[in-house]
PDB file of C-alpha atoms and ligand atoms in Angstrom:
ATOM      1  CA  MET L   1     -29.190  -2.874 -10.550  1.00 37.00           C
ATOM      2  CA  SER L   2     -31.723  -0.547  -9.246  1.00 41.00           C
ATOM      3  CA  ILE L   3     -31.477   3.485 -10.072  1.00 43.00           C
ATOM      4  CA  PHE L   4     -30.385   3.853  -6.226  1.00 45.00           C
ATOM      5  CA  ALA L   5     -27.721   1.136  -6.387  1.00 43.00           C
ATOM      6  CA  LEU L   6     -26.499   3.872  -9.057  1.00 44.00           C
ATOM      7  CA  CYS L   7     -26.595   6.488  -7.568  1.00 44.00           C
ATOM      8  CA  LEU L   8     -24.896   5.173  -4.331  1.00 45.00           C
ATOM      9  CA  PRO L   9     -21.351   6.874  -5.435  1.00 45.00           C
ATOM     10  CA  LEU L  10     -23.077  10.744  -5.407  1.00 44.00           C
ATOM     11  CA  GLY L  11     -23.798  10.130  -1.700  1.00 41.00           C
ATOM     12  CA  SER L  12     -20.174   8.866  -0.485  1.00 46.00           C
ATOM     13  CA  ALA L  13     -18.186  11.491   1.949  1.00 49.00           C
ATOM     14  CA  THR L  14     -15.522  10.622   0.080  1.00 53.00           C
ATOM     15  CA  ALA L  15     -14.223  13.766  -2.318  1.00 74.00           C
ATOM     16  CA  ALA L  16     -11.461  12.327  -3.722  1.00 90.00           C
ATOM     17  CA  VAL L  17     -10.390  12.838  -7.757  1.00 95.00           C
ATOM     18  CA  THR L  18     -10.217   9.224  -7.944  1.00 97.00           C
ATOM     19  CA  ASP L  19     -10.456   5.754  -6.289  1.00 97.00           C
ATOM     20  CA  ASN L  20      -7.353   4.148  -6.371  1.00 98.00           C
ATOM     21  CA  MET L  21      -8.299   1.963  -3.699  1.00 98.00           C
ATOM     22  CA  PHE L  22      -8.080  -2.189  -4.866  1.00 98.00           C
ATOM     23  CA  ARG L  23     -10.361  -3.372  -6.518  1.00 97.00           C
ATOM     24  CA  THR L  24     -11.531  -1.279  -8.533  1.00 97.00           C
ATOM     25  CA  SER L  25     -12.457  -0.999 -12.279  1.00 97.00           C
ATOM     26  CA  ASN L  26      -8.630  -0.894 -13.645  1.00 98.00           C
ATOM     27  CA  THR L  27      -7.132  -3.605 -11.440  1.00 97.00           C
ATOM     28  CA  SER L  28      -6.578  -7.124 -13.652  1.00 95.00           C
ATOM     29  CA  TRP L  29      -5.981  -9.543 -10.682  1.00 97.00           C
ATOM     30  CA  TYR L  30      -8.024 -10.487  -6.993  1.00 97.00           C
ATOM     31  CA  CYS L  31      -6.926 -10.757  -4.216  1.00 98.00           C
ATOM     32  CA  HIS L  32      -4.264 -14.245  -4.061  1.00 96.00           C
ATOM     33  CA  GLY L  33      -1.348 -15.130  -1.641  1.00 95.00           C
ATOM     34  CA  ALA L  34       1.778 -13.514  -4.295  1.00 94.00           C
ATOM     35  CA  SER L  35       4.986 -13.510  -4.040  1.00 95.00           C
ATOM     36  CA  LEU L  36       8.053 -11.350  -5.104  1.00 96.00           C
ATOM     37  CA  SER L  37       8.227 -12.191  -8.567  1.00 94.00           C
ATOM     38  CA  ASP L  38       4.382 -12.190  -9.106  1.00 92.00           C
ATOM     39  CA  PRO L  39       3.903  -9.131  -6.690  1.00 94.00           C
ATOM     40  CA  TYR L  40       0.491  -8.595  -6.179  1.00 97.00           C
ATOM     41  CA  TYR L  41      -1.288  -6.402  -3.265  1.00 98.00           C
ATOM     42  CA  CYS L  42      -4.818  -5.598  -1.921  1.00 98.00           C
ATOM     43  CA  GLN L  43      -6.804  -3.959   0.455  1.00 98.00           C
ATOM     44  CA  THR L  44      -5.151  -4.722   4.268  1.00 98.00           C
ATOM     45  CA  ASP L  45      -7.505  -7.251   7.093  1.00 97.00           C
ATOM     46  CA  ASN L  46      -8.976  -3.977   8.727  1.00 97.00           C
ATOM     47  CA  ALA L  47      -7.957  -0.217  10.130  1.00 98.00           C
ATOM     48  CA  GLU L  48      -5.191  -1.426  12.954  1.00 98.00           C
ATOM     49  CA  LEU L  49      -2.110  -1.983  10.509  1.00 98.00           C
ATOM     50  CA  SER L  50       0.396  -4.220  12.686  1.00 98.00           C
ATOM     51  CA  VAL L  51       4.021  -3.943  10.931  1.00 98.00           C
ATOM     52  CA  TYR L  52       7.216  -5.978  11.243  1.00 98.00           C
ATOM     53  CA  LEU L  53      10.635  -3.885  10.667  1.00 98.00           C
ATOM     54  CA  GLN L  54      12.824  -6.945   9.782  1.00 98.00           C
ATOM     55  CA  SER L  55      16.659  -7.044  11.205  1.00 97.00           C
ATOM     56  CA  SER L  56      17.875  -6.601   7.412  1.00 97.00           C
ATOM     57  CA  VAL L  57      15.883  -2.949   7.415  1.00 97.00           C
ATOM     58  CA  ASP L  58      18.961  -0.208   7.506  1.00 97.00           C
ATOM     59  CA  ALA L  59      18.809   2.151  10.000  1.00 96.00           C
ATOM     60  CA  GLY L  60      17.637   5.610   7.526  1.00 96.00           C
ATOM     61  CA  THR L  61      15.154   3.201   6.073  1.00 97.00           C
ATOM     62  CA  LYS L  62      13.861   1.865   9.420  1.00 98.00           C
ATOM     63  CA  ALA L  63      13.458   5.849   9.781  1.00 97.00           C
ATOM     64  CA  SER L  64      12.003   6.754   6.977  1.00 98.00           C
ATOM     65  CA  VAL L  65       8.890   3.647   7.470  1.00 98.00           C
ATOM     66  CA  ARG L  66       8.465   4.920  10.941  1.00 98.00           C
ATOM     67  CA  ALA L  67       8.120   8.521   9.337  1.00 98.00           C
ATOM     68  CA  ALA L  68       5.781   7.387   7.382  1.00 98.00           C
ATOM     69  CA  LEU L  69       3.563   5.094   9.693  1.00 98.00           C
ATOM     70  CA  THR L  70       3.868   7.968  12.374  1.00 98.00           C
ATOM     71  CA  GLY L  71       3.184  10.990  10.036  1.00 98.00           C
ATOM     72  CA  SER L  72       0.340  10.197   7.310  1.00 98.00           C
ATOM     73  CA  TYR L  73      -0.553   7.040   7.859  1.00 98.00           C
ATOM     74  CA  ASP L  74      -2.091   7.450  12.103  1.00 98.00           C
ATOM     75  CA  ALA L  75      -3.408  10.527  10.520  1.00 98.00           C
ATOM     76  CA  THR L  76      -5.783   8.146   8.850  1.00 98.00           C
ATOM     77  CA  HIS L  77      -8.728   6.328  10.027  1.00 98.00           C
ATOM     78  CA  LEU L  78      -5.515   3.004   9.917  1.00 98.00           C
ATOM     79  CA  ASN L  79      -3.964   2.885  13.014  1.00 98.00           C
ATOM     80  CA  THR L  80      -0.281   1.663  12.964  1.00 98.00           C
ATOM     81  CA  GLY L  81       2.007  -0.185  15.886  1.00 98.00           C
ATOM     82  CA  GLU L  82       4.866  -1.233  15.114  1.00 98.00           C
ATOM     83  CA  VAL L  83       5.391  -5.015  16.953  1.00 98.00           C
ATOM     84  CA  SER L  84       9.047  -6.839  18.214  1.00 96.00           C
ATOM     85  CA  SER L  85       8.509  -9.963  16.820  1.00 96.00           C
ATOM     86  CA  PRO L  86       5.404 -11.106  13.655  1.00 97.00           C
ATOM     87  CA  VAL L  87       3.457 -13.253  13.706  1.00 96.00           C
ATOM     88  CA  THR L  88       3.897 -15.267  10.734  1.00 94.00           C
ATOM     89  CA  SER L  89       0.906 -17.735  10.594  1.00 93.00           C
ATOM     90  CA  GLY L  90      -2.243 -18.143  12.019  1.00 90.00           C
ATOM     91  CA  SER L  91      -5.609 -15.928  10.769  1.00 84.00           C
ATOM     92  CA  GLY L  92      -3.714 -12.835  12.666  1.00 89.00           C
ATOM     93  CA  GLU L  93      -0.861 -12.159  11.066  1.00 96.00           C
ATOM     94  CA  THR L  94       1.425  -8.981  10.957  1.00 98.00           C
ATOM     95  CA  ASP L  95       0.030  -6.871   8.675  1.00 98.00           C
ATOM     96  CA  VAL L  96       3.479  -5.667   6.879  1.00 98.00           C
ATOM     97  CA  ILE L  97       6.589  -7.131   6.732  1.00 98.00           C
ATOM     98  CA  TYR L  98       9.597  -4.310   6.163  1.00 98.00           C
ATOM     99  CA  GLN L  99      12.739  -6.503   4.979  1.00 98.00           C
ATOM    100  CA  GLN L 100      15.912  -5.148   2.532  1.00 98.00           C
ATOM    101  CA  ASP L 101      17.463  -7.181   0.616  1.00 97.00           C
ATOM    102  CA  SER L 102      17.654  -6.171  -3.045  1.00 95.00           C
ATOM    103  CA  THR L 103      17.888 -10.189  -4.610  1.00 96.00           C
ATOM    104  CA  GLY L 104      15.005 -10.286  -7.187  1.00 96.00           C
ATOM    105  CA  LEU L 105      14.410  -6.816  -7.356  1.00 95.00           C
ATOM    106  CA  PRO L 106      14.818  -4.872 -11.535  1.00 93.00           C
ATOM    107  CA  SER L 107      16.866  -3.248 -11.290  1.00 89.00           C
ATOM    108  CA  SER L 108      14.697  -0.321 -11.413  1.00 86.00           C
ATOM    109  CA  THR L 109      13.087  -0.714  -8.695  1.00 92.00           C
ATOM    110  CA  LEU L 110      13.154   0.732  -5.235  1.00 94.00           C
ATOM    111  CA  GLY L 111      10.978  -2.129  -3.820  1.00 96.00           C
ATOM    112  CA  ARG L 112       8.281  -4.174  -3.649  1.00 97.00           C
ATOM    113  CA  THR L 113       5.732  -4.523  -2.489  1.00 98.00           C
ATOM    114  CA  TRP L 114       3.195  -8.382  -1.791  1.00 98.00           C
ATOM    115  CA  CYS L 115       0.132 -10.334  -0.812  1.00 98.00           C
ATOM    116  CA  ASN L 116       1.632 -13.221   0.767  1.00 95.00           C
ATOM    117  CA  ASP L 117      -1.688 -14.812   2.696  1.00 95.00           C
ATOM    118  CA  ALA L 118      -4.956 -13.507   0.877  1.00 96.00           C
ATOM    119  CA  THR L 119      -8.040 -13.291   3.601  1.00 96.00           C
ATOM    120  CA  ASP L 120     -10.044 -13.210   0.380  1.00 97.00           C
ATOM    121  CA  ILE L 121     -10.502 -11.400  -2.916  1.00 97.00           C
ATOM    122  CA  GLU L 122     -10.025  -8.097  -1.520  1.00 98.00           C
ATOM    123  CA  ARG L 123      -7.724  -8.103   1.265  1.00 98.00           C
ATOM    124  CA  CYS L 124      -5.311  -9.840   2.250  1.00 97.00           C
ATOM    125  CA  ASP L 125      -4.136 -10.501   6.271  1.00 97.00           C
ATOM    126  CA  GLN L 126      -0.376 -10.329   5.122  1.00 98.00           C
ATOM    127  CA  HIS L 127       1.897  -7.831   3.186  1.00 98.00           C
ATOM    128  CA  TYR L 128       5.870  -8.298   2.601  1.00 98.00           C
ATOM    129  CA  ILE L 129       7.875  -5.256   0.723  1.00 98.00           C
ATOM    130  CA  ARG L 130      10.958  -5.369  -0.196  1.00 98.00           C
ATOM    131  CA  PHE L 131      13.405  -2.162  -0.407  1.00 97.00           C
ATOM    132  CA  ARG L 132      16.181  -2.119  -2.616  1.00 96.00           C
ATOM    133  CA  GLU L 133      19.418  -1.902  -0.436  1.00 96.00           C
ATOM    134  CA  GLY L 134      21.903   0.759  -0.195  1.00 88.00           C
ATOM    135  CA  THR L 135      20.074   2.997  -1.811  1.00 77.00           C
ATOM    136  CA  GLY L 136      18.701   5.799   1.442  1.00 80.00           C
ATOM    137  CA  ILE L 137      14.904   4.724   1.362  1.00 95.00           C
ATOM    138  CA  ASP L 138      13.434   8.150   1.830  1.00 96.00           C
ATOM    139  CA  ARG L 139       9.735   8.995   3.283  1.00 97.00           C
ATOM    140  CA  MET L 140       8.108   8.327  -0.200  1.00 97.00           C
ATOM    141  CA  ALA L 141       9.984   5.164  -1.222  1.00 97.00           C
ATOM    142  CA  ALA L 142       7.968   4.094   2.652  1.00 98.00           C
ATOM    143  CA  CYS L 143       4.864   6.075   1.757  1.00 98.00           C
ATOM    144  CA  HIS L 144       4.631   5.183  -1.774  1.00 98.00           C
ATOM    145  CA  GLU L 145       5.043   0.327  -0.772  1.00 98.00           C
ATOM    146  CA  THR L 146       2.761   1.589   1.799  1.00 98.00           C
ATOM    147  CA  GLY L 147       0.140   2.498   0.614  1.00 98.00           C
ATOM    148  CA  HIS L 148       1.063  -0.699  -1.520  1.00 98.00           C
ATOM    149  CA  ALA L 149      -0.207  -2.318   1.717  1.00 98.00           C
ATOM    150  CA  VAL L 150      -2.965  -0.647   2.463  1.00 98.00           C
ATOM    151  CA  GLY L 151      -4.437  -1.467  -1.262  1.00 98.00           C
ATOM    152  CA  LEU L 152      -3.631   2.142  -2.926  1.00 98.00           C
ATOM    153  CA  THR L 153      -3.538   1.195  -6.838  1.00 98.00           C
ATOM    154  CA  HIS L 154      -0.874   3.492  -9.303  1.00 98.00           C
ATOM    155  CA  GLY L 155      -2.795   6.258 -11.190  1.00 98.00           C
ATOM    156  CA  ALA L 156      -3.307   3.676 -14.223  1.00 98.00           C
ATOM    157  CA  GLN L 157      -5.239   1.470 -11.961  1.00 98.00           C
ATOM    158  CA  ALA L 158      -7.132   3.746 -10.428  1.00 98.00           C
ATOM    159  CA  PHE L 159     -11.082   4.483 -11.745  1.00 97.00           C
ATOM    160  CA  LEU L 160     -10.934   7.155 -13.260  1.00 95.00           C
ATOM    161  CA  ALA L 161      -7.428   6.242 -14.677  1.00 97.00           C
ATOM    162  CA  LEU L 162      -5.093   9.197 -13.929  1.00 97.00           C
ATOM    163  CA  GLY L 163      -1.180   9.858 -15.823  1.00 97.00           C
ATOM    164  CA  GLN L 164       1.046   7.708 -13.359  1.00 97.00           C
ATOM    165  CA  THR L 165       2.598  11.155 -12.377  1.00 96.00           C
ATOM    166  CA  ASP L 166       0.003  12.707 -11.955  1.00 96.00           C
ATOM    167  CA  PRO L 167       0.096  15.066  -8.204  1.00 95.00           C
ATOM    168  CA  ARG L 168      -3.311  14.234  -6.793  1.00 96.00           C
ATOM    169  CA  LEU L 169      -1.334  10.766  -6.371  1.00 97.00           C
ATOM    170  CA  ALA L 170       1.400  12.051  -4.017  1.00 97.00           C
ATOM    171  CA  CYS L 171       3.542   9.689  -2.866  1.00 98.00           C
ATOM    172  CA  MET L 172       1.611   7.183  -4.754  1.00 98.00           C
ATOM    173  CA  VAL L 173       3.160   8.526  -8.078  1.00 97.00           C
ATOM    174  CA  ALA L 174       4.502   5.836 -10.341  1.00 95.00           C
ATOM    175  CA  ALA L 175       7.945   7.485 -10.051  1.00 91.00           C
ATOM    176  CA  HIS L 176      10.199   8.355  -7.366  1.00 90.00           C
ATOM    177  CA  ASP L 177      10.672  11.644  -6.424  1.00 88.00           C
ATOM    178  CA  HIS L 178      11.017  12.997  -2.544  1.00 90.00           C
ATOM    179  CA  HIS L 179       9.005  15.616  -2.779  1.00 91.00           C
ATOM    180  CA  ASN L 180       5.889  13.517  -2.919  1.00 95.00           C
ATOM    181  CA  LYS L 181       6.352  12.768   0.690  1.00 96.00           C
ATOM    182  CA  TYR L 182       3.237  12.577   1.437  1.00 97.00           C
ATOM    183  CA  LEU L 183       0.052  10.970   1.240  1.00 97.00           C
ATOM    184  CA  GLY L 184      -2.009  14.172   0.023  1.00 97.00           C
ATOM    185  CA  ASP L 185      -5.835  14.090   0.257  1.00 96.00           C
ATOM    186  CA  ASN L 186      -6.793  11.765  -3.005  1.00 97.00           C
ATOM    187  CA  ASN L 187      -5.422   9.103  -0.620  1.00 98.00           C
ATOM    188  CA  SER L 188      -6.382   9.715   2.814  1.00 98.00           C
ATOM    189  CA  ASP L 189      -9.765   9.708   1.198  1.00 97.00           C
ATOM    190  CA  ASN L 190      -9.720   6.642   0.573  1.00 98.00           C
ATOM    191  CA  ILE L 191      -7.960   5.141   2.699  1.00 98.00           C
ATOM    192  CA  ASN L 192     -11.005   6.991   5.363  1.00 97.00           C
ATOM    193  CA  ALA L 193     -13.671   5.524   3.009  1.00 97.00           C
ATOM    194  CA  THR L 194     -12.730   1.766   3.121  1.00 98.00           C
ATOM    195  CA  TYR L 195     -11.260   0.936   6.878  1.00 98.00           C
TER     196      TYR L 195
HETATM  197 ZN1  LIG T 201       4.267   0.900  -6.729  1.00 62.45          ZN
END
């Protein structure tokens, strides 16, 4: 590697405090077709983020997801759009499928996000997000799981790593706190540097 390549990060436009966009030097997986019990996420495949809310998602959770999408994600380079019927096969699948079903979620977990159709080692054509039932999934939880579905990691997988509850991670802190309901500058900068 030339010294010029080594210097490239200095010229980056991002002002992020850390790189918490998959893949980093602290993520241990390649993008692959994962599952609820093997819940690995990746970047999404492009800036057009189509989403579908399954009928299992209750009204309050739908409102939280929509608030996160329009209030936070649409303020980045991502352009979100809700579809009335999902595409679940082929090369242009709906990017995020939200569902609400506690089955298979560990008791301490409000939600899980996994890629079910990898495009390559970094990107995924379709992520699933499953939320716990009956717990009032708020905007923080919606922001957090949607963040995974576009590739945002926890602090431990960021490079350089941050504490799991470092406030600069905003809604990507790895502990539920309804105050951390926004994307914040670091996550937004990493999204905008990627898409
Ligand atoms: Zn998480």
